[in-house]
mmCIF file of C-alpha atoms in Angstrom:
data_model
loop_
_atom_site.group_PDB
_atom_site.id
_atom_site.type_symbol
_atom_site.label_atom_id
_atom_site.label_comp_id
_atom_site.label_asym_id
_atom_site.label_seq_id
_atom_site.Cartn_x
_atom_site.Cartn_y
_atom_site.Cartn_z
ATOM 1 C CA MET A 8 7.565 14.205 11.617
ATOM 2 C CA ALA A 9 4.298 15.517 10.128
ATOM 3 C CA ASP A 10 4.510 12.912 7.329
ATOM 4 C CA TYR A 11 5.062 10.148 9.890
ATOM 5 C CA SER A 12 2.096 11.233 12.015
ATOM 6 C CA PHE A 13 -0.160 11.562 8.981
ATOM 7 C CA ALA A 14 0.896 8.144 7.652
ATOM 8 C CA TYR A 15 0.495 6.419 10.990
ATOM 9 C CA ASP A 16 -2.928 7.927 11.667
ATOM 10 C CA LEU A 17 -4.188 6.907 8.213
ATOM 11 C CA TYR A 18 -2.678 3.425 8.635
ATOM 12 C CA VAL A 19 -4.545 2.929 11.919
ATOM 13 C CA GLU A 20 -7.795 4.316 10.497
ATOM 14 C CA THR A 21 -7.768 2.003 7.492
ATOM 15 C CA ILE A 22 -6.045 -1.172 8.719
ATOM 16 C CA LYS A 23 -7.106 -1.549 12.342
ATOM 17 C CA PRO A 24 -10.687 -2.638 11.494
ATOM 18 C CA LEU A 25 -9.351 -5.212 9.012
ATOM 19 C CA ALA A 26 -6.435 -6.521 11.066
ATOM 20 C CA SER A 27 -8.600 -6.825 14.167
ATOM 21 C CA ALA A 28 -10.436 -9.677 12.434
ATOM 22 C CA TRP A 29 -7.189 -11.699 12.485
ATOM 23 C CA MET A 30 -5.446 -10.533 15.634
ATOM 24 C CA VAL A 31 -5.764 -8.649 18.874
ATOM 25 C CA TRP A 32 -4.796 -5.065 18.023
ATOM 26 C CA VAL A 33 -2.689 -3.476 20.743
ATOM 27 C CA ASP A 34 -2.132 0.210 19.948
ATOM 28 C CA LYS A 35 1.257 0.471 21.655
ATOM 29 C CA GLU A 36 2.600 -2.653 19.889
ATOM 30 C CA GLN A 37 1.295 -1.547 16.507
ATOM 31 C CA GLU A 38 2.797 1.909 16.905
ATOM 32 C CA ALA A 39 6.187 0.407 17.825
ATOM 33 C CA GLN A 40 6.061 -1.927 14.825
ATOM 34 C CA PHE A 41 5.066 0.912 12.502
ATOM 35 C CA ALA A 42 7.961 3.028 13.810
ATOM 36 C CA ARG A 43 10.443 0.165 13.193
ATOM 37 C CA LEU A 44 9.202 -0.347 9.627
ATOM 38 C CA TRP A 45 8.778 3.341 8.656
ATOM 39 C CA ARG A 46 11.029 4.184 5.689
ATOM 40 C CA PRO A 47 10.649 7.862 4.761
ATOM 41 C CA GLU A 48 13.099 7.435 1.865
ATOM 42 C CA ASP A 49 10.675 4.958 0.227
ATOM 43 C CA THR A 50 7.500 6.895 1.061
ATOM 44 C CA ARG A 51 5.584 9.542 -0.884
ATOM 45 C CA ILE A 52 2.706 11.510 0.599
ATOM 46 C CA ILE A 53 -0.170 11.897 -1.868
ATOM 47 C CA THR A 54 -1.206 15.536 -1.920
ATOM 48 C CA LEU A 55 -3.653 17.542 -3.985
ATOM 49 C CA ASN A 56 -4.176 21.284 -3.670
ATOM 50 C CA GLY A 57 -2.043 21.313 -0.535
ATOM 51 C CA GLN A 58 -4.084 18.616 1.223
ATOM 52 C CA ASP A 59 -2.555 15.265 2.220
ATOM 53 C CA PHE A 60 -4.971 12.423 1.579
ATOM 54 C CA GLY A 61 -2.864 9.327 1.148
ATOM 55 C CA TRP A 62 0.577 7.770 1.062
ATOM 56 C CA VAL A 63 2.474 5.128 -0.815
ATOM 57 C CA GLU A 64 5.626 3.227 0.065
ATOM 58 C CA PHE A 65 7.535 1.198 -2.487
ATOM 59 C CA ARG A 66 11.041 -0.024 -3.172
ATOM 60 C CA GLN A 67 12.880 -1.968 -5.802
ATOM 61 C CA ALA A 68 14.165 -5.406 -4.843
ATOM 62 C CA GLY A 69 16.171 -6.905 -7.667
ATOM 63 C CA ASP A 70 14.041 -6.755 -10.794
ATOM 64 C CA GLU A 71 10.772 -6.332 -8.892
ATOM 65 C CA ILE A 72 9.028 -3.321 -7.375
ATOM 66 C CA PHE A 73 7.515 -4.118 -4.004
ATOM 67 C CA LEU A 74 4.464 -1.984 -3.268
ATOM 68 C CA LYS A 75 4.702 -2.077 0.497
ATOM 69 C CA GLN A 76 1.884 0.318 1.389
ATOM 70 C CA LEU A 77 -0.822 2.274 -0.398
ATOM 71 C CA TYR A 78 -3.338 4.114 1.745
ATOM 72 C CA ILE A 79 -5.957 6.598 0.597
ATOM 73 C CA SER A 80 -8.135 8.357 3.173
ATOM 74 C CA PRO A 81 -11.642 6.858 3.146
ATOM 75 C CA GLU A 82 -13.268 10.110 1.996
ATOM 76 C CA HIS A 83 -11.014 10.114 -1.102
ATOM 77 C CA GLN A 84 -11.355 6.424 -1.983
ATOM 78 C CA ARG A 85 -13.168 5.354 -5.159
ATOM 79 C CA ARG A 86 -12.263 8.609 -6.904
ATOM 80 C CA GLY A 87 -9.421 7.359 -9.081
ATOM 81 C CA VAL A 88 -6.593 8.425 -6.773
ATOM 82 C CA GLY A 89 -5.266 4.904 -6.185
ATOM 83 C CA SER A 90 -5.484 4.152 -9.913
ATOM 84 C CA ARG A 91 -3.451 7.260 -10.689
ATOM 85 C CA VAL A 92 -0.819 6.185 -8.170
ATOM 86 C CA ILE A 93 -0.620 2.666 -9.643
ATOM 87 C CA ARG A 94 -0.345 4.044 -13.198
ATOM 88 C CA TRP A 95 2.356 6.471 -12.035
ATOM 89 C CA LEU A 96 4.337 3.658 -10.383
ATOM 90 C CA LEU A 97 4.005 1.421 -13.424
ATOM 91 C CA GLY A 98 5.033 4.224 -15.755
ATOM 92 C CA GLU A 99 7.951 5.397 -13.611
ATOM 93 C CA GLN A 100 9.350 1.968 -12.826
ATOM 94 C CA TYR A 101 8.692 -0.208 -15.860
ATOM 95 C CA ARG A 102 12.168 0.313 -17.349
ATOM 96 C CA THR A 103 13.936 -0.910 -14.212
ATOM 97 C CA ALA A 104 11.666 -3.749 -13.073
ATOM 98 C CA LYS A 105 10.012 -6.793 -14.601
ATOM 99 C CA SER A 106 7.179 -7.049 -12.109
ATOM 100 C CA MET A 107 5.409 -5.408 -9.195
ATOM 101 C CA ALA A 108 4.304 -7.341 -6.112
ATOM 102 C CA LEU A 109 2.295 -6.549 -2.997
ATOM 103 C CA PHE A 110 0.580 -8.077 0.003
ATOM 104 C CA VAL A 111 -3.074 -7.386 0.784
ATOM 105 C CA LEU A 112 -5.222 -8.696 3.609
ATOM 106 C CA LYS A 113 -7.810 -11.160 2.339
ATOM 107 C CA ASN A 114 -10.617 -9.249 4.013
ATOM 108 C CA ASN A 115 -9.542 -5.963 2.401
ATOM 109 C CA ALA A 116 -11.739 -4.993 -0.558
ATOM 110 C CA ALA A 117 -8.596 -3.456 -2.092
ATOM 111 C CA PHE A 118 -7.724 -6.860 -3.557
ATOM 112 C CA ARG A 119 -10.435 -6.226 -6.175
ATOM 113 C CA PHE A 120 -8.827 -2.851 -6.938
ATOM 114 C CA TYR A 121 -5.527 -4.634 -7.576
ATOM 115 C CA GLU A 122 -7.232 -7.262 -9.762
ATOM 116 C CA ARG A 123 -8.637 -4.432 -11.900
ATOM 117 C CA HIS A 124 -5.039 -3.302 -12.369
ATOM 118 C CA ASP A 125 -3.993 -6.749 -13.622
ATOM 119 C CA PHE A 126 -2.477 -8.055 -10.403
ATOM 120 C CA GLU A 127 -3.026 -11.760 -9.826
ATOM 121 C CA ALA A 128 -2.939 -13.670 -6.559
ATOM 122 C CA VAL A 129 0.139 -15.899 -6.729
ATOM 123 C CA TRP A 130 0.315 -17.117 -3.151
ATOM 124 C CA GLU A 131 -1.653 -16.847 0.055
ATOM 125 C CA THR A 132 -1.441 -17.297 3.770
ATOM 126 C CA HIS A 133 -4.266 -17.582 6.270
ATOM 127 C CA THR A 134 -4.686 -13.785 6.268
ATOM 128 C CA THR A 135 -2.900 -12.400 3.211
ATOM 129 C CA LEU A 136 -2.783 -12.595 -0.559
ATOM 130 C CA VAL A 137 0.473 -12.059 -2.414
ATOM 131 C CA MET A 138 -0.312 -10.394 -5.736
ATOM 132 C CA ARG A 139 1.928 -9.719 -8.717
ATOM 133 C CA ARG A 140 1.755 -8.261 -12.186
ATOM 134 C CA GLY A 141 4.244 -7.878 -15.004
ATOM 135 C CA MET A 142 5.586 -4.431 -15.797
ATOM 136 C CA VAL A 143 5.740 -4.992 -19.559
ATOM 137 C CA GLU A 144 2.014 -4.341 -19.828
ATOM 138 C CA ALA A 145 2.474 -0.820 -18.476
ATOM 139 C CA ALA A 146 4.819 0.355 -21.221
#
């Protein structure tokens, strides 16, 4: 339960300001949706020296890894943590997948982070970019 609470609180802290640009954020509805989509078996809490400061959720779908969520607490952003997580995922998964894909809100500066890690926008909606990169490059 502690992992769930930590993940939800960080999700709200980082996504609410971005998502509110596209929609009316209703706390109760967002919490219910988060609870429905929460997959502890696919989630890893990012911890250093006993302190939780982020989380990542990913799963394999066919020959692709889907990076569903990657959240780093704002005070730990821009310190290489996200890059280490991406490199770890690429290194761990490259033998079983051909590509990695993710969704990122268009107004989220994280899309530049993903571009630096060789993800390319392959599709978009009004609010979201779908980004993908090949796994071969990580080997």
